[in-house]
Coordinates of C-alpha atoms in Angstrom, one line a residue:
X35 CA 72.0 103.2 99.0
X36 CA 73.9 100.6 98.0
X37 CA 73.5 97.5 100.1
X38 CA 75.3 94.4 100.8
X39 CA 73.7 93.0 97.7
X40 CA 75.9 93.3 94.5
X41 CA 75.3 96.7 93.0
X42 CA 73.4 97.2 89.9
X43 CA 74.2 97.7 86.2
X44 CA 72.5 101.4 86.4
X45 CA 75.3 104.1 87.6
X46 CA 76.3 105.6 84.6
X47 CA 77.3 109.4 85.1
X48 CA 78.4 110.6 88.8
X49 CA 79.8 113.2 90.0
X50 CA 82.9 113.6 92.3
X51 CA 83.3 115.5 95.2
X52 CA 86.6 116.3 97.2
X53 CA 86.5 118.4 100.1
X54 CA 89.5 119.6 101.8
X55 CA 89.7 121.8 104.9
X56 CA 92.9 123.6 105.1
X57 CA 93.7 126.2 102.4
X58 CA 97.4 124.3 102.0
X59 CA 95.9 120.9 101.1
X60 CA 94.2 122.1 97.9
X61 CA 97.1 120.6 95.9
X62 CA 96.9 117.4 97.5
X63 CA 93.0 117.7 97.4
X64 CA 93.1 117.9 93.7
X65 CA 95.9 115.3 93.3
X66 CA 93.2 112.3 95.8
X67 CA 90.4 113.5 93.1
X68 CA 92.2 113.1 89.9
X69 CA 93.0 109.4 91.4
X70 CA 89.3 109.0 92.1
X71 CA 88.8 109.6 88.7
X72 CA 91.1 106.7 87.4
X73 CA 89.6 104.3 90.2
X74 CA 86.2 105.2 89.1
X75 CA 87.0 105.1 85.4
X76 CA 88.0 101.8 86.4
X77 CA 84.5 100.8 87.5
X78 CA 83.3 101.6 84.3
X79 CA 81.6 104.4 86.0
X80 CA 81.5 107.9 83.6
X81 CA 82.4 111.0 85.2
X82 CA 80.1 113.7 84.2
X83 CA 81.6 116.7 86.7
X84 CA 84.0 117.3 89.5
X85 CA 83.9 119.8 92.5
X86 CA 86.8 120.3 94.6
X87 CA 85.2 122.0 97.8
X88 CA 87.0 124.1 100.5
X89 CA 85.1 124.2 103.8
X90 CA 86.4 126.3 106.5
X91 CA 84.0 124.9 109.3
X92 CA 83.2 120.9 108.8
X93 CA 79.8 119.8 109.3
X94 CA 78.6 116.9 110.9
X95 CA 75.6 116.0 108.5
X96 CA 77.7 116.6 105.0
X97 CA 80.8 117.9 105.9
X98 CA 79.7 120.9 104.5
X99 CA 76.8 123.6 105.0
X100 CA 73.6 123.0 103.9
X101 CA 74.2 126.4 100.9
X102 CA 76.6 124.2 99.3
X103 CA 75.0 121.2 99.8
X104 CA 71.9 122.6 98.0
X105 CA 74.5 124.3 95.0
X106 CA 76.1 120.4 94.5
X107 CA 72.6 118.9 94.2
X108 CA 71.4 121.2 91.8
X109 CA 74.8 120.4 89.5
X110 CA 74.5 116.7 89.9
X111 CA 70.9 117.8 89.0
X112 CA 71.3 119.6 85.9
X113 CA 74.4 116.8 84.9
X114 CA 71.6 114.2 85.0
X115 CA 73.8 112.3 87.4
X116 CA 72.4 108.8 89.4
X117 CA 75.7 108.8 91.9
X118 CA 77.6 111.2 93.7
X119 CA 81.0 109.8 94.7
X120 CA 82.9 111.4 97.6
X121 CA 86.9 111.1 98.2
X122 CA 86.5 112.1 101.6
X123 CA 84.9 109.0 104.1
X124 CA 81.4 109.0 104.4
X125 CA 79.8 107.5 108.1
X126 CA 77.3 105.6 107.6
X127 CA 74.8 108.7 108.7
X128 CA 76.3 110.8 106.2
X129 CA 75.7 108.3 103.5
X130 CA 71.8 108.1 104.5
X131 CA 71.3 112.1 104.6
X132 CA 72.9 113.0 101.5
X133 CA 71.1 109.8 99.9
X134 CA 67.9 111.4 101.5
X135 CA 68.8 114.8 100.2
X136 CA 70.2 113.4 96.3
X137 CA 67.5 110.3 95.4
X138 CA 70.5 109.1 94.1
X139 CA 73.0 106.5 94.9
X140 CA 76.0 108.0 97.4
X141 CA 79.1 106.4 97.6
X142 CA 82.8 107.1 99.1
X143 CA 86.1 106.5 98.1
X144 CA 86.6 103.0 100.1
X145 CA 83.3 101.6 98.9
X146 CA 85.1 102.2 95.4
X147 CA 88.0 100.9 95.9
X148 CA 86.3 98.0 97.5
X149 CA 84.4 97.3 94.4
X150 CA 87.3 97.4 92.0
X151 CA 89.0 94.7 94.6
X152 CA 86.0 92.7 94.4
X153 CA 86.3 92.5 90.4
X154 CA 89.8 92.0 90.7
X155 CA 90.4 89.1 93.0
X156 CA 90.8 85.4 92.0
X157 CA 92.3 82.8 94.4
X158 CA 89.2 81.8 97.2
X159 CA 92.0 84.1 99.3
X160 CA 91.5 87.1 98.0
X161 CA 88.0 86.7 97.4
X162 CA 87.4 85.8 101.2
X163 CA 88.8 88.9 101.8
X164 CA 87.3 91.1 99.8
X165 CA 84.1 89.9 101.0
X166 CA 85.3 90.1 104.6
X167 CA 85.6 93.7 104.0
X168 CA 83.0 94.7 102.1
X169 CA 80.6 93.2 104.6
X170 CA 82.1 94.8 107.2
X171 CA 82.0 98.3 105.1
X172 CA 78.1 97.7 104.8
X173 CA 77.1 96.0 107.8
X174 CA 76.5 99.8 110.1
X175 CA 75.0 101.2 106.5
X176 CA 72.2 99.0 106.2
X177 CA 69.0 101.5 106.3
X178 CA 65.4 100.5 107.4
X179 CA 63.9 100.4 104.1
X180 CA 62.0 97.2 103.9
X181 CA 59.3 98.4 106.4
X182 CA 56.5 96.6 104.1
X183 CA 58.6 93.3 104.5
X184 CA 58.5 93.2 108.0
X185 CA 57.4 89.9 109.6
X186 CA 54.2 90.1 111.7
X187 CA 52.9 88.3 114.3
X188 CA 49.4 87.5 114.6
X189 CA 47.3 85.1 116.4
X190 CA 45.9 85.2 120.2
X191 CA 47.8 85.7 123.4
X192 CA 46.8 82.8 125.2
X193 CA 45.6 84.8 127.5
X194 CA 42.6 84.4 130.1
X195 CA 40.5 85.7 127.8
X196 CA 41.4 84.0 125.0
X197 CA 40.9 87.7 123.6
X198 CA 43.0 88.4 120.4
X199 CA 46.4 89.8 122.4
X200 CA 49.1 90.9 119.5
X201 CA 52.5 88.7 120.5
X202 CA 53.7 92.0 118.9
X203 CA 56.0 92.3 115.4
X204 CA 57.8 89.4 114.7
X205 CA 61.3 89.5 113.3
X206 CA 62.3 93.0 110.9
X207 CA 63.4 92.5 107.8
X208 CA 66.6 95.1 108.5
X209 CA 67.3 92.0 111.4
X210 CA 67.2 89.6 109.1
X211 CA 69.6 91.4 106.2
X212 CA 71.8 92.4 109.6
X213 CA 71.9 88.7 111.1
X214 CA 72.8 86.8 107.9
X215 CA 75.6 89.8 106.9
X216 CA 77.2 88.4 110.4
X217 CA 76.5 84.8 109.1
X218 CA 78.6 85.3 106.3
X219 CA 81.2 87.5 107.9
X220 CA 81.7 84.9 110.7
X221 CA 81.8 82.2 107.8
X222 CA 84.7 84.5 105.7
X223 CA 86.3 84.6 108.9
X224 CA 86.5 80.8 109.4
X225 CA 87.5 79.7 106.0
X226 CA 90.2 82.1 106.0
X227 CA 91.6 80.9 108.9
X228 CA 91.8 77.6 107.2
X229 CA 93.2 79.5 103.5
X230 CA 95.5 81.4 106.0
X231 CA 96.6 77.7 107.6
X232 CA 97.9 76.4 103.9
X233 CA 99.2 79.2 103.1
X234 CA 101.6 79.3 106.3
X235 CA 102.3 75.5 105.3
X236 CA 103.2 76.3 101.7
X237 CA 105.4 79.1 103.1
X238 CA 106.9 76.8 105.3
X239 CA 108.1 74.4 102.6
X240 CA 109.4 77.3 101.1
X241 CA 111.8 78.4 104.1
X242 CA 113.3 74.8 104.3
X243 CA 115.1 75.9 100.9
X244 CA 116.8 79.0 101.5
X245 CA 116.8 80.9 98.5
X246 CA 116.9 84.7 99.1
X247 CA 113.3 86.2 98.5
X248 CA 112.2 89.9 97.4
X249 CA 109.1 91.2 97.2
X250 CA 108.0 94.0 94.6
X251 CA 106.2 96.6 96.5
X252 CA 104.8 100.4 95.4
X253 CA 101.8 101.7 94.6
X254 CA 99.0 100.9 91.8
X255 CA 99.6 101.1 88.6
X256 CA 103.8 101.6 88.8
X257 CA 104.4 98.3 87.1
X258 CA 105.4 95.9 89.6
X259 CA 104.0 93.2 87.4
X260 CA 105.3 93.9 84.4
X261 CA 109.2 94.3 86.6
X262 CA 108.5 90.3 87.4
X263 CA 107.1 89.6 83.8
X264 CA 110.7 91.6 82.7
X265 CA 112.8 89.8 85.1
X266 CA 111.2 86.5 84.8
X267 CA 109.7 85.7 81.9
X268 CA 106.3 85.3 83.5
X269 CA 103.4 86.0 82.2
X270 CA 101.3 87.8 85.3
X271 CA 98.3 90.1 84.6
X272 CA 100.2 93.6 83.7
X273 CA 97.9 96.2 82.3
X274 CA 97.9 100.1 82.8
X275 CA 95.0 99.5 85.4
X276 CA 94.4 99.9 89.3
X277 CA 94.8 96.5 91.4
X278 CA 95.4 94.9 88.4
X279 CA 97.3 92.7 90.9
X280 CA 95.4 91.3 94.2
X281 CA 97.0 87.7 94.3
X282 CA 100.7 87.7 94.8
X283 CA 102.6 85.8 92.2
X284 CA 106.1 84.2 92.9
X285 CA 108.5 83.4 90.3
X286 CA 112.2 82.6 90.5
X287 CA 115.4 84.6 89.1
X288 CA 118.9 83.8 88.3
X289 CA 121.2 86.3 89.1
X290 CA 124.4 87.1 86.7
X291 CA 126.4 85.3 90.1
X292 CA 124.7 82.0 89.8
X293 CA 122.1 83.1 93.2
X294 CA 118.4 81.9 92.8
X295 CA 116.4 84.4 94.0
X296 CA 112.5 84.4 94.3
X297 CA 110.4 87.4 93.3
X298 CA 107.2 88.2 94.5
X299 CA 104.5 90.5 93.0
X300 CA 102.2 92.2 96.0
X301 CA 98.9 94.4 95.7
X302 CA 99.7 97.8 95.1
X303 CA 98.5 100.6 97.5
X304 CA 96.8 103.6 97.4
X305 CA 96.4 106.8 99.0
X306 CA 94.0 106.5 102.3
X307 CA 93.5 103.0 101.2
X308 CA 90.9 101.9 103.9
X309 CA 92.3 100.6 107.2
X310 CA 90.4 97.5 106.9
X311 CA 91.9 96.3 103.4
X312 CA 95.1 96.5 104.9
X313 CA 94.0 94.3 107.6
X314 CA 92.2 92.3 105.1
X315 CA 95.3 91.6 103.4
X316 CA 97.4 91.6 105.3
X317 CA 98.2 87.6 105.3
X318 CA 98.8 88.2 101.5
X319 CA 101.3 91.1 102.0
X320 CA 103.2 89.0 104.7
X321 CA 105.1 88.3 101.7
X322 CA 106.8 91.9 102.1
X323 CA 107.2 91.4 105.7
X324 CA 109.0 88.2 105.3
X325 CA 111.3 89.0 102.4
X326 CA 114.7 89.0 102.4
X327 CA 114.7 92.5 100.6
X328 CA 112.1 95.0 99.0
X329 CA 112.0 96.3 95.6
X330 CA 109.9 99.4 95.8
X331 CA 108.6 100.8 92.0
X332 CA 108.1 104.5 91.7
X333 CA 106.3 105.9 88.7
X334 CA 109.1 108.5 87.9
X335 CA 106.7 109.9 85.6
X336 CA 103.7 110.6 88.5
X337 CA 103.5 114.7 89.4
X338 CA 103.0 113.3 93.0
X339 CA 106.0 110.7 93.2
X340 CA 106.8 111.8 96.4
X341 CA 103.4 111.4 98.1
X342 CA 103.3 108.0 96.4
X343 CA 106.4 106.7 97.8
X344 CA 105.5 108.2 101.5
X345 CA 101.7 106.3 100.8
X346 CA 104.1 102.9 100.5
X347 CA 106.1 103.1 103.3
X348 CA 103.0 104.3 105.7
X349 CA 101.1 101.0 104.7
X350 CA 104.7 98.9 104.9
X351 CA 105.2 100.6 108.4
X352 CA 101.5 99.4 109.5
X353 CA 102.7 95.7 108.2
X354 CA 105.9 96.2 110.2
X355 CA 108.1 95.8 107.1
X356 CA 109.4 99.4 106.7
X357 CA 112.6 98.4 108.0
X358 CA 113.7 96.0 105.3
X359 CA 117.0 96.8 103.1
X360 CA 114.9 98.3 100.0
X361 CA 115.7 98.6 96.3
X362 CA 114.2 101.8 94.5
X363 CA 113.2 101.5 91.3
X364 CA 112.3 104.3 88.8
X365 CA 110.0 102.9 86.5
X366 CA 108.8 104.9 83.3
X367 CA 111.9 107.3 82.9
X368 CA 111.0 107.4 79.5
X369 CA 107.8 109.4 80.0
X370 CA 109.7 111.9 82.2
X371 CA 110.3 115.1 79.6
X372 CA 112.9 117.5 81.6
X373 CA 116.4 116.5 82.5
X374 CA 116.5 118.6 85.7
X375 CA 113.2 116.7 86.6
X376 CA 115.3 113.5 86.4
X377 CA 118.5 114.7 88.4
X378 CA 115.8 116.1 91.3
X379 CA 114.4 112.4 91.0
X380 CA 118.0 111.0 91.6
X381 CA 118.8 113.8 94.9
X382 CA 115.2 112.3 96.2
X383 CA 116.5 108.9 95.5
X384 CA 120.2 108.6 95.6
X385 CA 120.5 104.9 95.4
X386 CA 117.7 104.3 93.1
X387 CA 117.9 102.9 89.8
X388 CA 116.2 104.5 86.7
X389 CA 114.5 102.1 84.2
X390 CA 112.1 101.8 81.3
X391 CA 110.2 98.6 81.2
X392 CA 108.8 99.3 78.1
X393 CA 111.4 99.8 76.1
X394 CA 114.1 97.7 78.5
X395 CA 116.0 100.9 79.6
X396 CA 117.9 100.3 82.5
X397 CA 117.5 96.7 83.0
X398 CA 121.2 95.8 83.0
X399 CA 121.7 97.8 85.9
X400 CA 118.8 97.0 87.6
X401 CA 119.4 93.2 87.7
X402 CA 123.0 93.9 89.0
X403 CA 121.8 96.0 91.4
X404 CA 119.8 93.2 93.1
X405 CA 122.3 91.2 92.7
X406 CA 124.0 93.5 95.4
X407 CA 121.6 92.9 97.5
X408 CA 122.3 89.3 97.7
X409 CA 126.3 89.4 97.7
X410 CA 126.6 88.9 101.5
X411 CA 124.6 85.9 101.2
X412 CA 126.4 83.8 98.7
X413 CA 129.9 82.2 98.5
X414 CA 131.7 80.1 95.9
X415 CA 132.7 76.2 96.8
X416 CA 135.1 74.0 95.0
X417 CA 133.6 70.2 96.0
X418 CA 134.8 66.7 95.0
X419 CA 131.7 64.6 95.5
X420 CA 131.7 60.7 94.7
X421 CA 129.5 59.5 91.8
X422 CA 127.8 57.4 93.6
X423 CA 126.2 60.6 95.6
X424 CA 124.2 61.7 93.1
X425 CA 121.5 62.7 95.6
X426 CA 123.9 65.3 96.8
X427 CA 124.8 66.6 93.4
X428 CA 120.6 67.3 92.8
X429 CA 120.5 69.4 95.7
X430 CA 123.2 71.4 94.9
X431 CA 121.2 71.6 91.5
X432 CA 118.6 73.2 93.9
X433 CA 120.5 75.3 96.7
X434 CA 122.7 77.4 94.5
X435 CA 124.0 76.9 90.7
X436 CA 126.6 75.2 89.3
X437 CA 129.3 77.0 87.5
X438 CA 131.7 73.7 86.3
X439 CA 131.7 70.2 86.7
X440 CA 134.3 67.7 85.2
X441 CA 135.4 64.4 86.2
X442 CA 138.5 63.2 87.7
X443 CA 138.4 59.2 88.5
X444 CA 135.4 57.9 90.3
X445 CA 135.0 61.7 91.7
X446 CA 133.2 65.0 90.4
X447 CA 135.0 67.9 90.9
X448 CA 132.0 70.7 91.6
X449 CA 132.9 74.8 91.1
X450 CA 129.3 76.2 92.5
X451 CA 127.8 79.2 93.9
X452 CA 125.9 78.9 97.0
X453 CA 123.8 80.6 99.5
X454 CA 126.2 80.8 103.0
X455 CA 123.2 79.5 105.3
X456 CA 123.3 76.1 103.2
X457 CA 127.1 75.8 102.9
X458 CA 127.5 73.5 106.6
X459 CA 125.6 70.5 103.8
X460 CA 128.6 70.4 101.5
X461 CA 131.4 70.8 104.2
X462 CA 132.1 66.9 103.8
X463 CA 133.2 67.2 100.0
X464 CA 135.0 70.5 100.0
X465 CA 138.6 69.7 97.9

């Protein structure tokens, strides 16, 4: 099994195994395993078969019986595979018995998916938490298989008799491995209360300026990051990958009206993205919870749009953010073929806008569109403000944007656009 040690460099051919238990789930059952091909492929891991299983009665040992327990064996067998990789959860007693069963390495779908976020994070954040999680994934799966390592204790009892009494085994080696996993999880735990602290600081600053704030929010792999790239000019990590993004990225936008607005690039989700990711990150997808607005990306192009947009707002209702005014947007209409396809995409998602980020598509409308969003929030000012208040002429530089300026005498005479909540700091100078 794999441990809380890093894995090694010797999976190279598994095979996958979904099991679903109602006869209507079959679709959705083949749908979670062709993802759990893309997040294995994204491993690096090759896939040398896949079984999609039906069980009518589950079983507690393998979820199924023990015939078709045998009959995947002998596949993985004759596949030469070193891992079987399950979409369905494994306990950590069903891990041990099919690793028993296999001689093989036996993983689920979260250990995967915790894997890929541990190559994928960056800042100490996202780190901490991926290593929060993962040791808190392996911590119940740690089996007793360092008998031979086990610390004895020899020497006399003291006793009377001075006679050779055993003080009995000292300390396991399981223990050991068990104790310093807690160690370290109590030590991620600290220093992320301390990442957590700067982070609520640096977000602080940030509200003293009141420019509006979205957040890009969908699932894996829709293009979030390449929509703030697009839209800003940035140049964030945006490749046709899972969790290419962990970190979130913020980057600032001017709107055809003059607004500022700042963007921000989450994680995407997943389907049954493990419960304890979501709390892991959650300080890093506060972001969503605290925007202004939300501008949710759909793959148009997925067979399984729908179930992808329900995954998003389950794990936005968990953060308490599925309230927020949201933005749709229907990435990769290119790579949709059939026109009716698109007008049933549109009577899903009436107020959505279709784009193409690759080939710009769309984009027009789209950054009007969030300019909507905004229009409550802004106002235009006509200001005369003496020269010699030049301090107040640089933070109007920063609260909104200036559309004209000329000068009349020892005055400027300002035309701006600014946000309403800041518009009590110019009252003085209004003309």
């Amino acid at each position: 099994m794999f441990e809380v040690r890093e894995k090694p460099n010797q999976v190279e051919r598994a095979m996958l195994i979904g099991f679903y238990f109602e006869r209507r789930e079959a679709d959705n059952a083949r749908d979670l395993l062709r993802e759990l091909r893309e997040l294995v492929d994204t491993l690096g891991i090759g896939v040398a078969g896949e079984q999609l299983v039906f069980v009518r009665d589950a079983h507690k040992a393998f979820h199924c019986g023990t015939g078709k327990k045998d009959e995947l064996l002998n596949l993985a067998a004759e596949l030469r595979c070193d891992c079987l990789i399950f979409d369905n959860g494994l306990s950590p007693m069903q891990q041990r018995a099919w690793e028993q069963e296999a001689k093989i390495a036996v993983i689920d779908r979260e250990e995967v998916i915790l894997d890929i976020f541990a190559m994928r994070a960056h800042t100490r954040e996202a780190r901490l938490q991926v290593e929060l999680a993962r040791m808190e994934y392996a911590l119940p799966r740690m089996a007793r298989m360092w008998g031979h390592l086990d610390r004895q204790g020899g020497g006399s009892g003291g006793g009377k008799g001075g006679g050779g009494a055993s003080r009995g085994e000292g300390e396991k080696q399981i223990e050991v491995d068990r104790r310093l996993a807690r160690d370290r999880i109590e030590r991620a735990k600290a220093e992320l209360v301390v990442v957590r602290r700067q982070r609520a600081t640096q977000r602080k600053e940030r509200e003293r300026n009141p420019v509006p704030h979205a957040s890009i929010v969908g699932y894996t792999n829709a293009g979030k990051s390449t929509l703030l790239n697009t839209l800003c000019g940035s140049d964030v990590l945006a490749k046709d990958m899972l969790f290419a993004t962990l970190d979130p990225t913020t980057r600032r936008l001017q709107l055809p009206d003059g607004q500022p607005l700042l963007l921000t690039d989450t994680v995407g989700f997943v389907r049954n993205l493990p419960h304890r990711l979501v709390e892991a990150f959650k300080s890093t997808l506060e972001e969503a919870v605290l925007a202004d607005f939300l501008i949710h990306v759909l793959d148009a192009s997925s067979p399984c749009v729908h179930a992808l947009a329900e995954t998003t707002v389950k794990v936005l209702t968990e953060l308490g953010a599925a309230d927020k005014p949201t933005l749709t947007v229907l990435n990769k209409i290119d790579l949709v073929e059939h026109a009716e396809t698109v007008s049933e995409l549109h009577g899903a998602f009436p107020n959505a806008v279709s784009v193409s980020l690759k080939t710009g598509d769309g984009m027009v409308d789209l950054v009007h569109a969030i300019n909507d969003m905004l229009v409550d929030r802004v106002g235009r000012i006509e200001l005369r403000i003496p020269q010699a208040r030049a301090d107040v002429v640089h933070l109007l530089h920063r609260d909104g944007k200036i559309l004209s300026e000329k000068y009349d005498g020892n005055d400027i005479l300002i035309s701006a656009v600014i946000p309403h909540p800041v518009r009590h700091r110019y009252e003085t100078f209004v003309s």
